[in-house]
Coordinates of C-alpha atoms in Angstrom, one line a residue:
G14 CA 140.1 81.5 83.3
A15 CA 137.6 79.9 85.7
A16 CA 136.7 76.4 86.3
G17 CA 133.2 75.2 86.9
S18 CA 130.7 72.4 86.4
S19 CA 129.3 73.6 83.1
G20 CA 130.3 75.6 80.0
N21 CA 129.1 78.9 78.7
D22 CA 128.4 80.3 75.3
G23 CA 132.0 81.2 74.7
A24 CA 133.6 77.9 75.6
A25 CA 131.1 75.1 76.0
G26 CA 131.0 74.1 72.3
D27 CA 128.9 71.4 70.6
P28 CA 127.6 68.8 73.0
D29 CA 127.3 66.3 70.2
A30 CA 131.0 66.5 69.2
G31 CA 132.2 63.0 69.5
G32 CA 135.6 61.4 69.9
A33 CA 137.1 63.7 72.6
A34 CA 134.3 62.9 75.0
D35 CA 135.4 59.3 75.1
D36 CA 138.9 60.4 76.4
P37 CA 138.6 62.9 79.3
L38 CA 142.2 63.9 79.1
A39 CA 142.2 64.5 75.4
A40 CA 138.9 66.4 75.8
A41 CA 140.5 68.6 78.4
R42 CA 143.5 69.3 76.2
A43 CA 141.2 70.1 73.3
A44 CA 139.2 72.5 75.5
R45 CA 142.4 74.2 76.6
R46 CA 143.6 74.6 73.0
F47 CA 140.2 76.0 72.0
A48 CA 140.1 78.5 74.9
L49 CA 143.7 79.7 74.1
A50 CA 142.9 80.1 70.4
R51 CA 139.8 82.1 71.3
A52 CA 141.7 84.3 73.7
A53 CA 144.3 84.9 71.0
A54 CA 141.6 86.0 68.6
Q55 CA 140.4 88.5 71.2
G56 CA 144.0 89.8 71.7
M57 CA 144.2 88.5 75.3
V58 CA 147.2 86.3 74.5
E59 CA 149.8 86.1 71.7
A60 CA 151.1 83.0 70.1
A61 CA 154.8 82.3 70.2
P62 CA 156.6 82.1 66.9
P63 CA 156.7 78.6 65.5
A64 CA 160.5 78.4 65.8
L65 CA 160.3 78.8 69.6
L66 CA 157.8 75.9 70.0
P67 CA 159.0 72.4 70.7
P68 CA 158.4 69.9 67.9
P69 CA 155.1 68.1 68.4
P70 CA 155.2 64.5 69.5
P71 CA 154.4 61.9 66.8
A72 CA 150.7 61.4 66.6
P73 CA 149.6 57.9 67.5
E74 CA 147.8 55.9 65.0
A75 CA 144.1 56.8 65.4
P76 CA 141.9 53.8 66.1
P77 CA 138.7 53.6 64.1
G78 CA 135.9 55.5 65.6
P79 CA 133.6 58.4 65.2
P80 CA 134.9 61.5 63.3
P81 CA 136.8 64.1 65.2
A82 CA 135.1 67.2 66.5
P83 CA 135.0 70.3 64.3
V84 CA 138.0 72.6 64.8
N85 CA 135.8 75.6 65.5
A86 CA 133.8 74.0 68.3
A87 CA 135.0 73.5 71.9
P88 CA 134.7 69.9 73.2
A89 CA 131.9 69.2 75.6
V90 CA 133.8 68.8 78.9
P91 CA 132.9 70.0 82.4
I92 CA 135.3 73.0 82.1
M93 CA 134.4 76.6 81.6
V94 CA 136.9 79.1 80.3
E95 CA 136.2 82.8 79.9
T96 CA 138.2 85.9 79.3
G97 CA 137.8 89.4 80.6
L98 CA 136.2 90.4 77.3
D99 CA 133.6 87.6 77.8
R100 CA 132.8 89.0 81.2
A101 CA 132.5 92.5 79.8
A102 CA 130.2 91.4 77.1
R103 CA 128.1 89.0 79.2
G104 CA 124.6 90.5 79.8
T105 CA 124.9 93.1 77.1
P106 CA 122.1 92.5 74.6
R107 CA 123.0 92.6 70.9
I108 CA 121.4 95.7 69.4
A109 CA 120.5 95.4 65.7
L110 CA 118.9 98.8 65.6
T111 CA 120.1 102.2 66.7
P112 CA 118.2 104.1 69.4
G113 CA 116.6 106.1 66.5
G114 CA 115.3 102.9 64.8
G115 CA 117.9 102.7 62.1
D116 CA 119.8 99.5 61.1
C117 CA 123.3 98.8 62.5
P118 CA 125.8 98.1 59.7
E119 CA 127.3 94.7 59.3
D120 CA 130.6 94.0 60.9
A121 CA 132.2 93.2 57.5
A122 CA 132.1 96.9 56.6
F123 CA 134.4 97.7 59.6
D124 CA 136.5 94.6 59.8
V125 CA 139.8 96.6 59.9
P126 CA 141.8 93.6 61.4
A127 CA 141.1 91.6 58.2
W128 CA 142.2 94.3 55.8
G129 CA 145.9 93.5 56.0
G130 CA 147.7 92.1 53.0
E131 CA 150.1 89.2 52.4
G132 CA 153.7 89.6 53.5
G133 CA 155.1 92.8 54.9
P134 CA 153.5 96.2 54.5
A135 CA 155.7 97.2 51.6
D136 CA 154.9 94.1 49.6
A137 CA 151.2 94.4 50.4
I138 CA 151.1 98.0 49.3
A139 CA 153.1 97.3 46.1
A140 CA 150.7 94.4 45.2
R141 CA 147.6 96.5 45.6
R142 CA 149.0 99.5 43.9
A143 CA 149.9 97.3 40.9
A144 CA 146.3 96.2 40.7
L145 CA 144.9 99.7 40.6
I146 CA 144.8 100.3 36.8
G147 CA 142.9 97.9 34.7
E148 CA 142.0 97.7 31.1
F149 CA 142.1 101.0 29.1
D150 CA 144.1 102.6 31.9
R151 CA 141.0 103.1 34.0
P152 CA 141.2 102.6 37.8
D153 CA 139.5 99.5 39.1
P154 CA 137.0 100.7 41.9
A155 CA 137.4 97.4 43.8
A156 CA 141.2 97.8 43.7
V157 CA 141.0 101.4 44.9
L158 CA 138.9 100.3 47.9
A159 CA 141.3 97.4 48.6
L160 CA 144.3 99.8 48.7
A161 CA 142.4 102.3 50.9
R162 CA 141.4 99.5 53.3
L163 CA 145.1 98.3 53.5
Y164 CA 146.2 101.9 54.3
V165 CA 143.6 102.1 57.1
H166 CA 144.7 98.8 58.5
L167 CA 148.3 100.0 58.6
G168 CA 147.3 103.3 60.2
F169 CA 148.1 105.4 57.1
G170 CA 145.1 107.6 57.2
A171 CA 146.4 110.4 55.0
E172 CA 147.4 107.9 52.3
A173 CA 144.0 106.2 52.4
G174 CA 142.3 109.5 52.0
A175 CA 144.6 110.5 49.1
A176 CA 144.0 107.2 47.3
L177 CA 140.2 107.6 47.5
A178 CA 140.4 111.2 46.3
A179 CA 143.0 110.6 43.5
F180 CA 140.9 108.0 41.8
G181 CA 137.6 109.7 42.0
A182 CA 135.8 106.9 43.9
G183 CA 132.4 107.6 45.4
G184 CA 129.6 106.0 47.3
E185 CA 128.7 104.9 50.8
E186 CA 131.6 102.6 51.2
V187 CA 134.0 105.4 50.2
E188 CA 132.5 107.8 52.7
R189 CA 133.0 105.3 55.5
L190 CA 136.6 104.6 54.4
A191 CA 137.4 108.3 54.2
A192 CA 136.0 108.8 57.8
L193 CA 138.0 105.8 59.0
A194 CA 141.1 107.3 57.4
L195 CA 140.6 110.5 59.4
L196 CA 140.1 108.6 62.6
V197 CA 143.3 106.5 62.4
D198 CA 145.1 109.7 61.5
G199 CA 144.0 111.3 64.8
A200 CA 141.8 114.0 63.2
A201 CA 140.3 116.2 65.9
A202 CA 137.0 116.6 63.9
A203 CA 136.2 113.5 61.8
P204 CA 132.9 113.6 60.0
A205 CA 130.3 112.0 62.3
A206 CA 127.7 111.4 59.5
P207 CA 128.7 107.7 58.7
F208 CA 128.7 106.9 62.5
A209 CA 126.0 109.2 63.9
G210 CA 123.9 107.3 66.5
L211 CA 125.8 104.0 66.1
E212 CA 127.5 103.9 69.5
A213 CA 124.9 101.5 70.8
C214 CA 125.3 99.0 68.0
D215 CA 126.7 95.7 69.3
G216 CA 129.2 95.3 66.6
A217 CA 132.4 96.5 65.0
V218 CA 131.0 99.9 64.2
A219 CA 130.6 100.8 67.9
L220 CA 134.4 101.4 68.3
W221 CA 134.6 103.8 65.3
A222 CA 131.3 105.6 66.3
V223 CA 132.8 106.3 69.7
L224 CA 136.0 107.7 68.2
A225 CA 134.1 109.8 65.8
A226 CA 131.9 111.4 68.4
P227 CA 133.3 114.7 69.8
R228 CA 132.3 113.5 73.2
L229 CA 130.0 110.8 74.8
E230 CA 127.0 112.1 76.6
T231 CA 126.8 110.7 80.2
G232 CA 124.0 108.1 80.3
A233 CA 123.7 107.8 76.5
P234 CA 123.5 104.2 75.2
V235 CA 126.9 102.9 74.3
A236 CA 127.8 99.3 73.6
A237 CA 130.9 99.3 75.7
G238 CA 131.5 95.6 75.5
A239 CA 131.5 95.8 71.7
V240 CA 134.0 98.7 71.8
V241 CA 136.3 96.6 74.0
R242 CA 136.0 93.5 71.8
G243 CA 136.6 95.5 68.6
F244 CA 139.6 97.3 70.1
S245 CA 141.2 94.1 71.4
A246 CA 140.9 92.6 67.9
L247 CA 142.8 95.5 66.3
P248 CA 146.5 95.0 65.2
L249 CA 149.0 96.1 67.8
H250 CA 150.0 99.3 66.0
L251 CA 146.4 100.5 65.9
R252 CA 145.9 99.7 69.6
R253 CA 148.9 101.9 70.3
L254 CA 147.5 104.6 68.1
L255 CA 143.9 104.6 69.3
G256 CA 144.1 103.4 72.9
R257 CA 144.4 106.7 74.6
P258 CA 141.8 108.7 72.6
L259 CA 139.3 105.9 73.0
A260 CA 139.9 105.5 76.7
D261 CA 139.6 109.3 77.1
R262 CA 136.1 109.2 75.7
F263 CA 134.9 106.9 78.4
L264 CA 136.9 108.6 81.2
D265 CA 135.2 111.9 80.3
T266 CA 131.8 110.2 81.1
G267 CA 133.1 108.7 84.4
D268 CA 133.2 105.1 82.9
A269 CA 136.6 104.1 84.5
E270 CA 135.9 100.3 84.1
T271 CA 135.6 100.4 80.3
A272 CA 138.6 102.7 80.2
R273 CA 140.6 100.2 82.3
A274 CA 139.6 97.4 79.9
L275 CA 140.8 99.4 77.0
R276 CA 144.0 100.4 78.8
D277 CA 144.7 96.7 79.6
A278 CA 144.2 95.8 75.9
A279 CA 146.5 98.6 74.8
E280 CA 149.2 97.7 77.3
R281 CA 149.5 94.3 75.7
A282 CA 150.7 96.2 72.6
G283 CA 153.9 97.3 74.4
G284 CA 156.4 99.3 72.5
P285 CA 156.6 103.1 72.3
G286 CA 153.0 103.7 73.4
G287 CA 154.0 103.6 77.1
D288 CA 153.6 107.3 77.9
A289 CA 150.1 107.5 76.4
I290 CA 149.0 104.5 78.3
D291 CA 150.6 105.9 81.5
L292 CA 148.5 109.0 81.1
V293 CA 145.3 106.9 80.7
S294 CA 146.3 105.0 83.9
A295 CA 146.7 108.3 85.8
R296 CA 143.2 109.4 84.7
I297 CA 141.8 106.1 85.8
A298 CA 143.5 106.5 89.2
L299 CA 141.9 109.9 89.5
A300 CA 138.5 108.5 88.6
R301 CA 138.8 105.9 91.3
G302 CA 139.9 108.5 93.9
R303 CA 143.6 107.5 94.1
V304 CA 144.7 111.1 94.0
D305 CA 148.2 110.6 95.4
E306 CA 149.0 107.8 92.9
A307 CA 147.7 109.8 90.0
E308 CA 149.6 113.0 90.9
A309 CA 152.9 111.1 91.3
A310 CA 152.4 109.5 87.9
L311 CA 151.5 112.8 86.3
A312 CA 154.5 114.6 87.8
A313 CA 156.8 111.9 86.4
L314 CA 155.1 112.2 82.9
A315 CA 155.4 115.9 82.9
T316 CA 159.2 115.7 83.1
R317 CA 159.5 113.2 80.2
P318 CA 160.1 114.4 76.6
G319 CA 157.1 113.7 74.4
P320 CA 153.7 114.9 73.5
E321 CA 152.1 113.6 76.7
A322 CA 154.2 115.8 78.9
A323 CA 152.2 119.0 78.3
E324 CA 148.8 117.3 78.9
A325 CA 150.1 115.5 82.0
L326 CA 151.3 118.9 83.4
A327 CA 147.9 120.5 82.6
L328 CA 146.0 117.7 84.3
L329 CA 148.4 117.8 87.3
V330 CA 148.0 121.5 87.9
E331 CA 144.2 121.3 87.5
T332 CA 144.1 118.4 90.0
L333 CA 146.1 120.3 92.6
L334 CA 144.0 123.4 92.2
S335 CA 140.7 121.5 92.4
R336 CA 141.6 120.2 95.9
G337 CA 143.2 123.5 97.1
A338 CA 146.8 122.1 97.2
E339 CA 149.8 124.2 96.5
V340 CA 151.3 124.1 93.0
A341 CA 155.1 123.9 93.0
P342 CA 156.9 126.9 91.5
G343 CA 158.6 124.6 89.0
H344 CA 155.2 123.4 87.7
V345 CA 154.0 127.0 87.4
T346 CA 157.0 127.9 85.3
A347 CA 156.8 124.8 83.2
A348 CA 153.1 125.5 82.5
E349 CA 153.9 129.0 81.3
A350 CA 156.7 127.6 79.0
F351 CA 154.4 124.9 77.6
A352 CA 151.6 127.4 77.1
Y353 CA 153.9 129.6 75.0
E354 CA 155.3 126.7 73.0
L355 CA 151.8 125.3 72.2
S356 CA 150.0 128.7 71.8
G357 CA 147.1 128.4 69.4
T358 CA 146.3 124.8 70.3
A359 CA 143.8 123.4 72.6
T360 CA 146.5 122.1 74.9
G361 CA 148.3 125.4 74.9
T362 CA 145.1 127.3 75.9
R363 CA 144.5 124.7 78.7
L364 CA 148.0 125.2 80.0
A365 CA 147.7 129.0 79.9
S366 CA 144.5 128.8 82.0
A367 CA 146.2 126.4 84.4
H368 CA 149.2 128.8 84.7
A369 CA 147.0 131.9 85.4
R370 CA 144.9 130.0 88.0
A371 CA 148.0 128.7 89.7
L372 CA 149.4 132.2 90.0
A373 CA 146.1 133.5 91.5
A374 CA 146.0 130.6 94.0
R375 CA 149.5 131.6 95.1
G376 CA 148.3 135.2 95.7
E377 CA 150.0 136.6 92.6
H378 CA 146.9 138.3 91.3
D379 CA 148.7 141.0 89.2
A380 CA 150.7 138.3 87.4
A381 CA 147.5 136.2 87.0
F382 CA 145.6 139.0 85.4
A383 CA 148.5 139.9 83.2
A384 CA 148.5 136.3 81.9
L385 CA 144.7 136.6 81.3
A386 CA 145.3 139.8 79.3
R387 CA 147.6 137.9 76.9
M388 CA 144.9 135.3 76.0
P389 CA 142.7 135.8 72.9
P390 CA 138.9 136.0 73.4
G391 CA 137.1 132.7 73.5
P392 CA 135.1 130.4 75.8
A393 CA 138.2 129.2 77.7
T394 CA 139.3 132.8 78.3
A395 CA 135.8 133.8 79.5
A396 CA 135.8 130.8 81.9
L397 CA 139.3 131.8 83.2
A398 CA 138.2 135.4 83.7
D399 CA 135.3 134.3 85.9
A400 CA 137.6 132.0 87.9
L401 CA 140.2 134.6 88.5
H402 CA 137.7 137.3 89.6
A403 CA 136.1 134.8 92.0
T404 CA 139.5 134.0 93.5
L405 CA 140.2 137.7 93.7
A406 CA 137.0 138.3 95.6
A407 CA 137.6 135.4 98.0
G408 CA 141.2 136.1 99.1
A409 CA 143.0 139.1 97.6
S410 CA 144.1 142.1 99.7
E411 CA 141.8 145.1 99.7
A412 CA 144.2 147.1 97.5
S413 CA 144.6 144.3 94.9
F414 CA 140.9 143.6 95.0
L415 CA 139.8 147.2 94.4
R416 CA 142.4 147.7 91.6
H417 CA 141.1 144.7 89.6
A418 CA 137.5 145.0 90.6
F419 CA 137.2 148.6 89.5
A420 CA 138.9 147.7 86.2
A421 CA 136.2 145.1 85.7
L422 CA 133.3 147.6 86.0
P423 CA 131.4 148.6 82.9
G424 CA 132.8 151.8 81.4
S425 CA 135.9 151.7 83.6
A426 CA 139.0 153.3 82.3
P427 CA 141.4 151.7 81.8
A428 CA 139.2 148.7 81.2
A429 CA 140.2 145.1 81.9
P430 CA 140.7 143.2 78.6
H431 CA 138.5 140.3 79.9
R432 CA 135.7 141.2 82.3
P433 CA 133.7 138.6 84.3
S434 CA 130.6 137.4 82.4
G435 CA 129.3 134.6 84.7
A436 CA 126.8 135.4 87.4
P437 CA 128.7 133.7 90.2
A438 CA 131.8 135.7 89.5
R439 CA 129.9 139.0 89.4
R440 CA 128.0 138.1 92.6
A441 CA 131.3 137.4 94.4
L442 CA 132.8 140.8 93.3
A443 CA 129.6 142.7 94.1
G444 CA 129.3 141.1 97.6
R445 CA 132.8 142.2 98.6
L446 CA 132.2 145.6 97.1
V447 CA 129.1 146.0 99.3
G448 CA 131.0 144.9 102.3
L449 CA 133.6 147.6 101.7
G450 CA 130.9 150.3 101.2
F451 CA 131.0 150.6 97.4
G452 CA 127.3 150.3 96.7
P453 CA 127.0 152.1 93.4
E454 CA 129.9 150.1 92.0
A455 CA 128.3 146.9 93.1
Q456 CA 125.0 148.0 91.4
A457 CA 126.8 148.8 88.2
L458 CA 128.5 145.3 88.2
L459 CA 125.2 143.5 88.8
G460 CA 123.1 145.6 86.3
P461 CA 119.5 146.8 86.6
A462 CA 117.5 145.1 89.4
A463 CA 114.5 144.4 87.0
A464 CA 116.8 142.2 84.8
L465 CA 118.2 140.1 87.6
P466 CA 116.9 136.7 88.7
P467 CA 115.1 136.7 92.0
G468 CA 118.1 135.2 93.8
D469 CA 120.3 138.1 93.0
R470 CA 117.9 140.9 94.1
P471 CA 118.8 140.8 97.8
L472 CA 122.4 141.5 96.9
W473 CA 121.3 144.4 94.6
A474 CA 119.1 145.8 97.5
A475 CA 122.1 145.6 99.9
A476 CA 124.1 147.5 97.3
A477 CA 121.3 150.1 97.2
L478 CA 121.5 150.4 101.0
A479 CA 125.3 150.9 100.8
A480 CA 124.6 153.6 98.2
G481 CA 122.2 155.4 100.6
D482 CA 119.0 154.5 98.7
P483 CA 116.7 152.5 101.1
R484 CA 113.6 153.2 98.9
A485 CA 115.2 151.5 95.9
A486 CA 116.2 148.5 98.2
V487 CA 112.6 148.1 99.4
A488 CA 111.3 148.3 95.8
A489 CA 113.8 145.7 94.6
L490 CA 112.7 143.2 97.2
A491 CA 108.9 143.4 96.4
G492 CA 107.5 139.9 96.6
D493 CA 110.6 138.3 97.9
G494 CA 109.9 136.4 101.1
S495 CA 113.3 134.9 101.7
A496 CA 115.2 135.4 105.0
A497 CA 117.9 137.4 103.3
A498 CA 115.4 139.8 101.8
A499 CA 113.6 140.2 105.1
A500 CA 116.8 141.3 106.9
I501 CA 117.6 143.8 104.2
R502 CA 114.0 145.0 104.0
G503 CA 114.0 145.6 107.8
D504 CA 117.2 147.6 107.6
A505 CA 115.8 149.7 104.7
L506 CA 112.5 150.4 106.6
S507 CA 114.4 151.4 109.7
R508 CA 116.4 153.9 107.8
L509 CA 113.1 155.3 106.3
G510 CA 111.7 155.7 109.9
D511 CA 109.1 152.9 109.4
H512 CA 110.0 151.0 112.6
R513 CA 106.7 149.2 112.8
G514 CA 107.3 147.9 109.2
A515 CA 110.8 147.0 110.2
A516 CA 109.6 145.0 113.2
A517 CA 107.2 143.1 110.9
A518 CA 110.1 142.4 108.5
F519 CA 112.4 141.1 111.3
A520 CA 109.7 139.0 113.0
G521 CA 110.3 135.8 111.2
S522 CA 114.1 135.9 111.1
D523 CA 115.6 137.9 113.9
P524 CA 113.4 138.2 117.1
D525 CA 115.8 140.5 118.9
R526 CA 115.9 143.1 116.1
A527 CA 112.1 142.7 115.7
A528 CA 111.7 143.6 119.5
A529 CA 114.1 146.5 119.1
A530 CA 112.2 147.9 116.1
G531 CA 108.9 147.4 117.9
W532 CA 110.2 149.4 120.9
R533 CA 111.3 152.2 118.7
A534 CA 108.0 152.2 117.0
A535 CA 106.0 152.4 120.3
A536 CA 108.6 154.4 122.3
G537 CA 108.2 151.8 125.1
G538 CA 104.4 152.0 125.1
G539 CA 103.5 148.4 125.7
A540 CA 105.7 146.9 123.0
A541 CA 107.8 144.0 124.0
S542 CA 111.4 144.9 124.7
P543 CA 114.5 142.8 125.3
P544 CA 115.1 142.0 129.0
A545 CA 118.1 144.3 129.3
V546 CA 116.2 147.2 127.7
A547 CA 113.2 146.7 130.0
S548 CA 115.4 146.8 133.1
A549 CA 117.0 150.0 131.8
L550 CA 113.7 151.6 131.2
A551 CA 112.5 150.7 134.7
A552 CA 115.7 152.2 136.2
L553 CA 115.0 155.5 134.3
A554 CA 111.3 155.5 135.2
P555 CA 111.6 158.0 138.2
A556 CA 113.4 160.5 136.0
V557 CA 110.8 160.1 133.3
D558 CA 108.0 160.7 135.9
G559 CA 109.8 163.7 137.4
A560 CA 110.1 162.1 140.8
T561 CA 113.0 162.8 143.2
P562 CA 114.8 160.5 145.6
A563 CA 113.1 160.2 149.0
E564 CA 114.5 162.4 151.7
G565 CA 116.1 160.9 154.8
G566 CA 115.5 161.5 158.5
G567 CA 117.7 163.5 160.9
D568 CA 120.7 163.5 158.7
A569 CA 118.6 164.4 155.6
P570 CA 121.2 166.3 153.7
L571 CA 123.8 163.5 153.8
A572 CA 121.2 160.8 153.1
A573 CA 119.8 162.8 150.2
A574 CA 123.2 163.2 148.7
R575 CA 124.0 159.5 149.0
A576 CA 120.6 158.6 147.4
L577 CA 121.2 161.1 144.6
L578 CA 124.7 159.6 143.8
A579 CA 123.3 156.1 143.8
D580 CA 120.4 157.1 141.6
S581 CA 122.7 158.9 139.2
A582 CA 124.9 155.8 138.9
A583 CA 121.9 153.6 138.1
R584 CA 120.7 156.1 135.5
R585 CA 124.0 156.3 133.8
T586 CA 124.2 152.5 133.7
A587 CA 120.7 152.3 132.2
A588 CA 121.5 155.0 129.7
A589 CA 124.6 153.1 128.6
V590 CA 122.5 149.9 128.1
L591 CA 120.0 151.8 125.9
L592 CA 122.8 153.5 123.9
A593 CA 124.4 150.1 123.3
A594 CA 121.1 148.6 122.2
Y595 CA 120.0 151.5 120.1
P596 CA 123.0 153.5 118.8
P597 CA 122.2 156.8 117.1
P598 CA 122.1 156.7 113.3

């Protein structure tokens, strides 16, 4: 709570409420009672059982005066009390229309907290089942709906759906109840029709619309405050049941604050929902950049028995791989075991991918591709194939790389069961193949040059050069003015003997190679040459002109011999410089 000089919409109350205003102490007590009652209604606090409360003091005889304040209004005192839910909702406008212009349903249609019965669950179910059949043994539609609502309130989704189906009920209300039954039962694909586009409604429907959506789009309008308020008002058992999937929806969009508010509300439920909430807490820590804290929590969860262990292990391995950290051998083995146990499920596929990627990161490429071969075709397998081939191109030994890269080529025998399909993985493989001199294989992996996007054509041209086809390289780079294209074009033109064209291609990106190509084109005839080359040419100029060393005086034979030796050494040095600058093809 917070104290201040004025109230707010949630706690200020009716300024005309009399009685309490005449007694500041009584007014403050009344304000506190009102604030605690409102927080209890929001699920922020829980009332103690009556047996644990001390007996109230005898009420003094009330003197005559104005009537007491209404019980549902806070006294007007200079105290402000607000809960975290009030802060979350403050500033969020109430939306009566969906973004598409439709009407938002009334809260009464989704008032799940109010659908409980009198007494315990067994008594409430018995009473409502007894009221199902009316006169002439015909089911009472209102009684069928009441029983289904009770089942939804208790979290018995399958029973609610069976009751609606067994008694042939129909209509919009039945459609909503059937969808709610699937949601409380944890269905992976609940029908979205009753909730489509209602995530932005500032009411009770927002919570169920978020749960029904397969995923929330980042930036899409969502009434997060209404979701938190609706979740906090749910019974404790539903908070345990729905807390994690609801928080996961927001974490997937990067909204860690709303996920934290939902986590806090679910933690107040206590009981056996601890591991699920711990998993949400670990994801929140990851979203906030507290990686060490998250990994420690995930490692602990992965060793506990329960349904969260497998997902915690998958998230732990994925987190370690994303930051380039080593995955412990025990975690690799556990991922393989969980993947086998949960094969055929989304979590099993995720663990199989994490296991194969961890093997590749440890340099065990043969084992990683063997694990890939055991996976059935599908989007997850295709993504894993791309990841493994990219890792192979980046760090595998030449022998291992060539073995798996050649198996990935079109038409290879034996063929890999899952070839790379993404452009980044194919580029990575082709780039390393070109570096090793396997130009035709790189071209086969990339496909026809005409079908490639402009950014991939320099790599295809480099593969053509490695294959000994400079003309195809030049043709593939037509119209490409990038620096990478200019370098490859210059190399191709040099191999074709067009040194003048090569000099023009190198001019904008490599001045030294441009000068060298220009000298080759002009054979030293006025073209600019690198300084070392110019000196070498000057040293060789006497030999080119046919001149001989000057003869000496009286000791002419000895002087001539010495001059010849010195001149020969200078020419040899100049020739070495030229051979180093322009090696023969």
